[in-house]
CSV table of C-alpha atoms in Angstrom, one decimal:
chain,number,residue,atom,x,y,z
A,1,UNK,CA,-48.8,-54.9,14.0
A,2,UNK,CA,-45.3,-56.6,15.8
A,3,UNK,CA,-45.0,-58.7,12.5
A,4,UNK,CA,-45.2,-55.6,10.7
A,5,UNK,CA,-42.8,-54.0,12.2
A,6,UNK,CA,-40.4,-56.5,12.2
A,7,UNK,CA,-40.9,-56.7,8.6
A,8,UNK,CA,-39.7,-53.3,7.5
A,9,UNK,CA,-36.8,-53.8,10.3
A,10,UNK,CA,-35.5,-56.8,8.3
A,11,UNK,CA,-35.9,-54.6,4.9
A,12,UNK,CA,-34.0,-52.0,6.5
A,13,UNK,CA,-31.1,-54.2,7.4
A,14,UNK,CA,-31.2,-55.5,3.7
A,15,UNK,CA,-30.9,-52.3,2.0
A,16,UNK,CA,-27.9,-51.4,3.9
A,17,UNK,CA,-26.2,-55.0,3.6
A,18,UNK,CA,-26.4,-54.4,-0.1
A,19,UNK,CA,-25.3,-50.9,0.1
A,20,UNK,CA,-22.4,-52.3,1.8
A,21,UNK,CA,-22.2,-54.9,-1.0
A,22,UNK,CA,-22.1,-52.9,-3.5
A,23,UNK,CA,-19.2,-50.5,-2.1
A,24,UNK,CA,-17.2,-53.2,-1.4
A,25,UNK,CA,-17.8,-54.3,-5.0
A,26,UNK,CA,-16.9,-50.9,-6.7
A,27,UNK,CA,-13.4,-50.8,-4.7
A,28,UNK,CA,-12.6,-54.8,-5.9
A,29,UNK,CA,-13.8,-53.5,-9.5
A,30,UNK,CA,-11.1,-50.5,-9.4
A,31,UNK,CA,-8.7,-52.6,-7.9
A,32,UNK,CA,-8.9,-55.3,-10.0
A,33,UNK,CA,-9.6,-53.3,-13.3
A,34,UNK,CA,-5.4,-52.0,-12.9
A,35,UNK,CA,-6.5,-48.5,-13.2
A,36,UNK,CA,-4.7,-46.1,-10.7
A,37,UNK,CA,-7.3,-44.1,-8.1
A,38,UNK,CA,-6.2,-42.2,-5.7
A,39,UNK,CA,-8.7,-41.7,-2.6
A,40,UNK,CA,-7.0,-39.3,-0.7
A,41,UNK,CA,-3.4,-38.6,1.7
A,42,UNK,CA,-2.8,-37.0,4.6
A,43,UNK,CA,-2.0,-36.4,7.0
A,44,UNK,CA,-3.8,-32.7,7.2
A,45,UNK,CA,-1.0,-30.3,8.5
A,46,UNK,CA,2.1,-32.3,7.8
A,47,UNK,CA,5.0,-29.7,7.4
A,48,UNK,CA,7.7,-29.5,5.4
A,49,UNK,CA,10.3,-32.4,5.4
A,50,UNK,CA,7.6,-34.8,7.1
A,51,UNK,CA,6.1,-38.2,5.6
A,52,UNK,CA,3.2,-37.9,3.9
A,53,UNK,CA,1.1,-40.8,3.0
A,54,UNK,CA,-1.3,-41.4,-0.1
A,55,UNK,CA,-3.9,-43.9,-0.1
A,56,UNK,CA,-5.2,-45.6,-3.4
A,57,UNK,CA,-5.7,-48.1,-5.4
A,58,UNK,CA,-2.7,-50.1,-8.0
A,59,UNK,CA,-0.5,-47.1,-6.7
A,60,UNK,CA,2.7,-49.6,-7.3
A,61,UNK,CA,2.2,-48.1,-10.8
A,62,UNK,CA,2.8,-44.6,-10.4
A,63,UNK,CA,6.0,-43.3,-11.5
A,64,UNK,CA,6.1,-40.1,-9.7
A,65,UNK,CA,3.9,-37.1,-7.9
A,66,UNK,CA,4.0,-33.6,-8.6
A,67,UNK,CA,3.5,-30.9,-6.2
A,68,UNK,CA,2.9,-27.2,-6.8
A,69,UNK,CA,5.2,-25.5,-8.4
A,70,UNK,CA,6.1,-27.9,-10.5
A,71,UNK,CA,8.0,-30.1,-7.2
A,72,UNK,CA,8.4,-33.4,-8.7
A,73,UNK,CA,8.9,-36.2,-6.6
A,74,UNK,CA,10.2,-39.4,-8.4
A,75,UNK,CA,9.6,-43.2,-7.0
A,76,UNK,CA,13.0,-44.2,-6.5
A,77,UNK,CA,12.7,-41.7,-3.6
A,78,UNK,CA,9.2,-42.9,-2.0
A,79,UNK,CA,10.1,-43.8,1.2
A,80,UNK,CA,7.7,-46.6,0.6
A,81,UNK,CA,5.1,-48.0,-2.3
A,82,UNK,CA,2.4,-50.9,-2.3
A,83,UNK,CA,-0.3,-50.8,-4.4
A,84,UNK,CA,-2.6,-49.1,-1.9
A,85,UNK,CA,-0.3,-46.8,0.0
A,86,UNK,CA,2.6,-44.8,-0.8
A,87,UNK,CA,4.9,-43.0,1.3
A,88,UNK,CA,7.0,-39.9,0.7
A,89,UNK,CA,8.6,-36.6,2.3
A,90,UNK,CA,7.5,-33.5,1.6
A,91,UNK,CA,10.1,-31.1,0.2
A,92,UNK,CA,11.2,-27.6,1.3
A,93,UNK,CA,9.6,-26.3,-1.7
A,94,UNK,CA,6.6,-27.6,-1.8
A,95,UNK,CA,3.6,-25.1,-2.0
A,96,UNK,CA,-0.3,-25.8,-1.4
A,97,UNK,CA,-2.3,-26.8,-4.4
A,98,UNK,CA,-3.4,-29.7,-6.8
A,99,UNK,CA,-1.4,-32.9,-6.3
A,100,UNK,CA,-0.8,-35.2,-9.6
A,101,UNK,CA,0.2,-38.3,-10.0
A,102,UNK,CA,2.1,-39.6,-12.9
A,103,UNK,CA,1.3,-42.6,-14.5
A,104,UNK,CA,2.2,-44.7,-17.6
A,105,UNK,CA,-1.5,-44.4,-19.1
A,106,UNK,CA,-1.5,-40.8,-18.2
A,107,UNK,CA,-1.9,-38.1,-15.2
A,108,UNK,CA,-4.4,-37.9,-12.4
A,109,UNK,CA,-5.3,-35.2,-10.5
A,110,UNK,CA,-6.1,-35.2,-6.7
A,111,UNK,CA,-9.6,-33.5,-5.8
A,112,UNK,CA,-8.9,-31.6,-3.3
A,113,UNK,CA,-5.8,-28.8,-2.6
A,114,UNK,CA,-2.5,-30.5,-0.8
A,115,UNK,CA,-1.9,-27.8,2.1
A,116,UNK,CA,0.7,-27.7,4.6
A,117,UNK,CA,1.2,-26.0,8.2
A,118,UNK,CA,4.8,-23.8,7.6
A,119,UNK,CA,6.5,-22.0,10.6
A,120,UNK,CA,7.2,-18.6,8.5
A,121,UNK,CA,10.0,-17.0,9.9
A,122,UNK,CA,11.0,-13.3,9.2
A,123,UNK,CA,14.8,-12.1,9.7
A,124,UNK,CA,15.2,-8.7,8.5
A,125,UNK,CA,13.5,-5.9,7.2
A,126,UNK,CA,14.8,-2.8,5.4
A,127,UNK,CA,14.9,-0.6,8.4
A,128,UNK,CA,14.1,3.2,6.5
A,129,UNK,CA,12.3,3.5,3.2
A,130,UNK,CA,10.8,6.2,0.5
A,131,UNK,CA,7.4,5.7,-0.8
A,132,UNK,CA,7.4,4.5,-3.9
A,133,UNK,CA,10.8,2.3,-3.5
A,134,UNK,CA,10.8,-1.1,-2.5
A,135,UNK,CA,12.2,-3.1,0.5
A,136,UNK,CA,13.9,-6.4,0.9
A,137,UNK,CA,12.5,-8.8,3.4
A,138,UNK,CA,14.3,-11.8,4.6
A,139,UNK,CA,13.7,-15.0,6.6
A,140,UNK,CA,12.4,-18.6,6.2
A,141,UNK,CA,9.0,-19.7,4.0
A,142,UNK,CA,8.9,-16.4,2.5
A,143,UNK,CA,6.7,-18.0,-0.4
A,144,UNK,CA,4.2,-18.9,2.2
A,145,UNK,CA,3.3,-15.1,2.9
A,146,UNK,CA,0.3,-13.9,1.5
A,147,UNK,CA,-0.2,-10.6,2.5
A,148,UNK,CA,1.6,-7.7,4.1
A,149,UNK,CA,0.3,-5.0,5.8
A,150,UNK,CA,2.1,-1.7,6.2
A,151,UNK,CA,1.1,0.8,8.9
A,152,UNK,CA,-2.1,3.2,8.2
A,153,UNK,CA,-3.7,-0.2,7.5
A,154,UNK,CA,-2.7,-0.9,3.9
A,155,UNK,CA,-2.5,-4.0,2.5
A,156,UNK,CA,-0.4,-5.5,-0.1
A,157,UNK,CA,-1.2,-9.0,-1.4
A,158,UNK,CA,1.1,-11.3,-2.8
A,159,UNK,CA,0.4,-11.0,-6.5
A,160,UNK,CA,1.9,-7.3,-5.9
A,161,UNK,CA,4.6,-8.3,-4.2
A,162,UNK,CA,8.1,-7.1,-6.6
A,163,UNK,CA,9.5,-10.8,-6.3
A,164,UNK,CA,8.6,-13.9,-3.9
A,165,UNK,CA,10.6,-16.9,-3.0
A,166,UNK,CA,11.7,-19.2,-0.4
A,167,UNK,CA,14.1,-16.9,1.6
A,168,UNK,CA,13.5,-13.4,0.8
A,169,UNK,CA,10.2,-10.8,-0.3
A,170,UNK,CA,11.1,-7.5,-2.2
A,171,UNK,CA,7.8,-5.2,-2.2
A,172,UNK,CA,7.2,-1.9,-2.8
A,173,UNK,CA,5.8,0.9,-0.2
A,174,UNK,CA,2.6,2.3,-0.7
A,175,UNK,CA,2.9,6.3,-1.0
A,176,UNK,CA,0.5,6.4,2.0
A,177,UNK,CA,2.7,4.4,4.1
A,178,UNK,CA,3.5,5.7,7.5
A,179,UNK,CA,6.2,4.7,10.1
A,180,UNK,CA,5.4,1.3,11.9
A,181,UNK,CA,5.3,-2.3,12.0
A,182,UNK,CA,4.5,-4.8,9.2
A,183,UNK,CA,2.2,-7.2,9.7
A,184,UNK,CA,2.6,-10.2,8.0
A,185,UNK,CA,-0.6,-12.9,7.2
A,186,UNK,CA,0.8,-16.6,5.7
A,187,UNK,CA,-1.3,-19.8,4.3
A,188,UNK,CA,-1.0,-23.0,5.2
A,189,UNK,CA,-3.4,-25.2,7.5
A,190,UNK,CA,-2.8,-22.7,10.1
A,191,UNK,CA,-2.1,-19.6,8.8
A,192,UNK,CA,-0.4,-17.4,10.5
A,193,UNK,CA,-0.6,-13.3,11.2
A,194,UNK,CA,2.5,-11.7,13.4
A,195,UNK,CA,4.6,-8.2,13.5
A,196,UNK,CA,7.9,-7.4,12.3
A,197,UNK,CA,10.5,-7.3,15.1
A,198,UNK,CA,11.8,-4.0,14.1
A,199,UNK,CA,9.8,-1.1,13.1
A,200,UNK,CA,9.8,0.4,9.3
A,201,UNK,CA,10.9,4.1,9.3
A,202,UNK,CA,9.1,5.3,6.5
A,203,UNK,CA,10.9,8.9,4.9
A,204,UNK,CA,8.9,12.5,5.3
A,205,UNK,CA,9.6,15.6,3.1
A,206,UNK,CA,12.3,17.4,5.0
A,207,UNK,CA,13.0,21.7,4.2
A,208,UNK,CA,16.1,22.6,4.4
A,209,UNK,CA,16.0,26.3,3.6
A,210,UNK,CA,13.5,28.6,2.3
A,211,UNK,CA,14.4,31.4,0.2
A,212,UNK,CA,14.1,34.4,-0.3
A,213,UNK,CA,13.2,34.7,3.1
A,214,UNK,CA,11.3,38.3,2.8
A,215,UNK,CA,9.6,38.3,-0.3
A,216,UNK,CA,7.0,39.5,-2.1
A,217,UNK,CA,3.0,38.5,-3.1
A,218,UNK,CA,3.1,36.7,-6.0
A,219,UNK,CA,6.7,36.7,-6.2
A,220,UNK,CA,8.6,32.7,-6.3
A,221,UNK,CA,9.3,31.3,-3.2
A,222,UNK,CA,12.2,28.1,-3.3
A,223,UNK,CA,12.4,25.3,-0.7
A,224,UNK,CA,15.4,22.9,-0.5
A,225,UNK,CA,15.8,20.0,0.7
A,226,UNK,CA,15.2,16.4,0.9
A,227,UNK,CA,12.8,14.2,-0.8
A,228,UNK,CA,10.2,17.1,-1.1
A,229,UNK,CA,9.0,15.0,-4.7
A,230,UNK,CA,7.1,13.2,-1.6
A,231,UNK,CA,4.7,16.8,-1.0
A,232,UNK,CA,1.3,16.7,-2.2
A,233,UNK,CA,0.6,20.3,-1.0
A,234,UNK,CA,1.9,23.5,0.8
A,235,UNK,CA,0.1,25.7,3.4
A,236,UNK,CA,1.0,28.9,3.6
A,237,UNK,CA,0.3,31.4,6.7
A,238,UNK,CA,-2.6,32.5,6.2
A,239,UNK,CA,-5.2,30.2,4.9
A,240,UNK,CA,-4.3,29.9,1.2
A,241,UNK,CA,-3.0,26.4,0.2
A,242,UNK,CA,-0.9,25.8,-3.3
A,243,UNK,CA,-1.1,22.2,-4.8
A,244,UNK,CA,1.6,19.8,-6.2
A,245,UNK,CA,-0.1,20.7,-9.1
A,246,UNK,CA,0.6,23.9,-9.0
A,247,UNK,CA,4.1,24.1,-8.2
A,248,UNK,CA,6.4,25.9,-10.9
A,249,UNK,CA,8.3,23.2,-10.3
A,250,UNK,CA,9.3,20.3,-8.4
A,251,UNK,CA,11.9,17.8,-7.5
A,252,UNK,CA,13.5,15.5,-4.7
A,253,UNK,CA,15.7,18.4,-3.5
A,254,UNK,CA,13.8,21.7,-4.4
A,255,UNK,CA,10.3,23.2,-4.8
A,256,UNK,CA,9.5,26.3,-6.7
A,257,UNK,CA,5.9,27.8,-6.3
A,258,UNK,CA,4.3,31.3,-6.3
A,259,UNK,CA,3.6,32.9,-2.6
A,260,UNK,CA,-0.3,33.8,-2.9
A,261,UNK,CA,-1.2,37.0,-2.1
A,262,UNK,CA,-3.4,36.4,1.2
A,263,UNK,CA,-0.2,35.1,2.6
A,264,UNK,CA,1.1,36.7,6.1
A,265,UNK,CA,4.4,36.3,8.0
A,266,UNK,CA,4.9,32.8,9.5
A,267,UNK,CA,6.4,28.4,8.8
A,268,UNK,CA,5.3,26.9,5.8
A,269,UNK,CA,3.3,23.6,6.5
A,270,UNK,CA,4.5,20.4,4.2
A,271,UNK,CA,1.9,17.6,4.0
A,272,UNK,CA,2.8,14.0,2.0
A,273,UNK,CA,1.3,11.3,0.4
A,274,UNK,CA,0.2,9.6,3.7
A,275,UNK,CA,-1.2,13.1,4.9
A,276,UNK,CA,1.3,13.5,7.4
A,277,UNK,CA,1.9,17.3,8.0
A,278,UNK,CA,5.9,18.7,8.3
A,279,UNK,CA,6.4,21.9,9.2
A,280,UNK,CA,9.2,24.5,8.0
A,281,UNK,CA,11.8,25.7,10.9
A,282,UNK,CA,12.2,29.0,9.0
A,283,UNK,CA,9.9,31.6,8.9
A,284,UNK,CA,8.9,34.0,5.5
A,285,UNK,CA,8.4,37.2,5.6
A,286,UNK,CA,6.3,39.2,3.5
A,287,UNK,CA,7.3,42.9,1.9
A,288,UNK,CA,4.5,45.1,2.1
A,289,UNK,CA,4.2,48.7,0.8
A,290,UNK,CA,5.3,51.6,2.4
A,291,UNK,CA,4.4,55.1,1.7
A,292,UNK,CA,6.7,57.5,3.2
A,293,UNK,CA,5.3,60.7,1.6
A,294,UNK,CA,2.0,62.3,-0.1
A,295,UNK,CA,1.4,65.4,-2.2
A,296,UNK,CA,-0.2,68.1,-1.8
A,297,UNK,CA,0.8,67.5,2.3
A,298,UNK,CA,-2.0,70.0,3.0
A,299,UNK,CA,-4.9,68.1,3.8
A,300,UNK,CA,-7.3,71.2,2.5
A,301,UNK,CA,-5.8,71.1,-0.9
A,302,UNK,CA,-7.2,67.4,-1.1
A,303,UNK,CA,-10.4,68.0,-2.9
A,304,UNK,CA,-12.2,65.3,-5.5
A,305,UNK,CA,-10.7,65.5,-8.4
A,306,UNK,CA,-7.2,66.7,-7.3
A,307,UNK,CA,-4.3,64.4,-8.2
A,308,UNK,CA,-2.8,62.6,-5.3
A,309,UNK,CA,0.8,61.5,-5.4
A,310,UNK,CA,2.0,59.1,-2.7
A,311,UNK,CA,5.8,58.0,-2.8
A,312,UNK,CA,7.6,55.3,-1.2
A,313,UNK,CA,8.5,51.6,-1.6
A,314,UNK,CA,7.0,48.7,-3.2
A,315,UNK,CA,3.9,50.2,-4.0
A,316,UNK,CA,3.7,48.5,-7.2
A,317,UNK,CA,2.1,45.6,-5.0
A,318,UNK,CA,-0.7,47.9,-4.0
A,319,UNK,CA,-3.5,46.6,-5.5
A,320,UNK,CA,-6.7,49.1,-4.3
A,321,UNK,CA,-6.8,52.6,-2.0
A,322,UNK,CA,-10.0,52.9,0.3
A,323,UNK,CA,-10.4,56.9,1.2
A,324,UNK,CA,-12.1,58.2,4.0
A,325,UNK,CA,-16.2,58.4,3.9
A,326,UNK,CA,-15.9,56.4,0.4
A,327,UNK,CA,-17.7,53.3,0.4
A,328,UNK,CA,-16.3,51.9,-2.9
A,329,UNK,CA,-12.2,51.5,-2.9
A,330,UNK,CA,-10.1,52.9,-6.1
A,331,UNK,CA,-8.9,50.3,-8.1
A,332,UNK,CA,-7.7,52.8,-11.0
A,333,UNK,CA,-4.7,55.0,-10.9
A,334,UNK,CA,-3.3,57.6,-13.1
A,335,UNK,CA,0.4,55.7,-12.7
A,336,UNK,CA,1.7,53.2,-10.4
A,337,UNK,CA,5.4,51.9,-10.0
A,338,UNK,CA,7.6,50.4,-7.3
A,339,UNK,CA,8.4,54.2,-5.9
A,340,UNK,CA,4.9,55.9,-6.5
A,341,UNK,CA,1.1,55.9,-7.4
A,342,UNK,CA,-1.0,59.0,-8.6
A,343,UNK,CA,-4.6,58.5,-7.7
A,344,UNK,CA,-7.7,60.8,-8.4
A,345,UNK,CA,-9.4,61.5,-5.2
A,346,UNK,CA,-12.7,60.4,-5.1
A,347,UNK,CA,-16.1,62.0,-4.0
A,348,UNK,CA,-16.5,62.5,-0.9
């Protein structure tokens, strides 16, 4: 049983010392063949301007190493080479990625991404901004940013960004933007999430005037003003709400659009892309008929069938008559114009 045992302890031991052999032979077979291998180079996190070291074999031979973007780093400016180890500082614009490594019998590509830790560092921001435009941001490792995140939670990755590079970001504000802080997220081996300093004052619609200001159902309504191209809708006192869509017209400084005919005196509510609500200081009014006078006066002589002739103003907006003890209101006259209506009056 014991010798047993101590037989499959010794086969153990074997197999492992010839595992070990073997190893040890492929690395003198790839050393001595004069091929370049590169095993790997660190050290993980190193930062920008700091020595980085890769660790290979017959590395005396390589004539340069290429970082991403295209950051080529020649061998006159290794800070050291041996055939196994080479030495070199990282430069300011290197980025993370594949590493390769030039050689006279041709390129080899590292495995594994080369990453860095960068200390991003943001110094301005365009302080007030329109959706739709874009804003300049400013600082240090701006290329290292890989998101930014505008208040109401959107986010805006890199490859929408306007234009990236080492000092400054120009990126365009979503429509649904809302007054806040960015937030920006950056790669590296320890990325990185922080605030702006400075909050981003993001535009609303702003009314101006509205005019006329006693109008008419149906009749145009114009609103001045300031970046009112922004409104996605109107609400009118009420209940009845009139879409972008149906605007007569629309611009950054005026809005033309029909008043609907539920509307009643009262501000004029403004909502924009982000479905933020701005609401008008001044107040329409809204003309409403007015009969001043009826004939016949006498209320015996009103029997069905008689003509009725009411006079006044603006009773060419006067759409129906309901009578007393009729169920059913009369939507047919015998004439109607801004001064008077002749009406046929009803059984009962």
């Amino acid at each position: 049983m014991e010798k047993n045992y101590t037989m499959k302890i010794l086969t153990i031991m074997c197999l492992a010392l010839s595992a070990v052999f073997f190893t040890a032979c492929d690395d003198d077979e790839a050393a001595g063949s004069g091929q370049v291998e590169l095993l790997s180079f660190g050290p993980s996190g190193v930062q920008h301007g700091e020595e980085i070291t890769f660790v290979g074999n017959n590395l005396d031979k390589v004539t340069s190493i290429v970082f991403q973007p295209g950051v080529e780093v020649p061998s006159s400016s290794f800070t050291s080479s041996s055939k196994s180890v080479v030495k070199l500082i990282v430069p300011d614009a290197v980025e993370p990625g594949k590493v390769i490594l030039k050689t006279p019998d041709g390129d080899i590509e590292s495995k594994t991404e080369f990453n860095l830790e960068v200390p991003v560092v943001v110094s301005a921001v365009s302080a007030e901004a329109k959706p739709g435009t874009d804003i300049t941001i400013t600082g240090e490792k701006m290329n290292w940013v890989e998101s930014i995140t505008f208040p109401a939670n959107l986010l805006v990755e890199r490859d929408a960004f306007v234009s990236q590079s080492a000092t400054e970001i120009v990126v365009t504000v979503p429509m649904e933007a809302q007054t806040g802080f960015l937030v920006f997220s950056t790669g590296g081996t320890e990325p990185l999430v922080f605030d702006s300093e400075e909050a981003l004052t993001v535009k609303l619609p702003a009314v101006a005037s509205v005019n006329p200001g006693s109008i008419r159902h149906a009749g145009n309504l114009t609103l001045t003003g300031t970046d009112l191209d922004l409104v996605t809708q109107i609400d009118f006192p009420g209940g009845a709400t009139v879409l972008a869509t149906d605007f007569v017209s629309q611009s950054e400084t005026e809005i033309v659009l029909v008043v609907p005919t539920t509307t009643t005196n009262g501000t004029l509510v403004l909502t924009a892309p982000s479905g933020l609500e701005v609401e008008t200081e001044a107040e329409i009014f809204i003309i409403l008929p007015n009969v001043t006078a009826f004939s016949p006066e006498n209320t015996m002589d009103h029997d069905p069938g008689v003509t009725l002739t009411m006079t006044g103003t603006d009773l060419d907006l006067v759409q129906k008559l309901t009578f007393p003890n009729v169920d059913a209101p009369v939507t047919s006259f015998v004439s109607q114009s801004p001064t008077e209506i002749q009406v046929v009056i009803p059984e009962g």
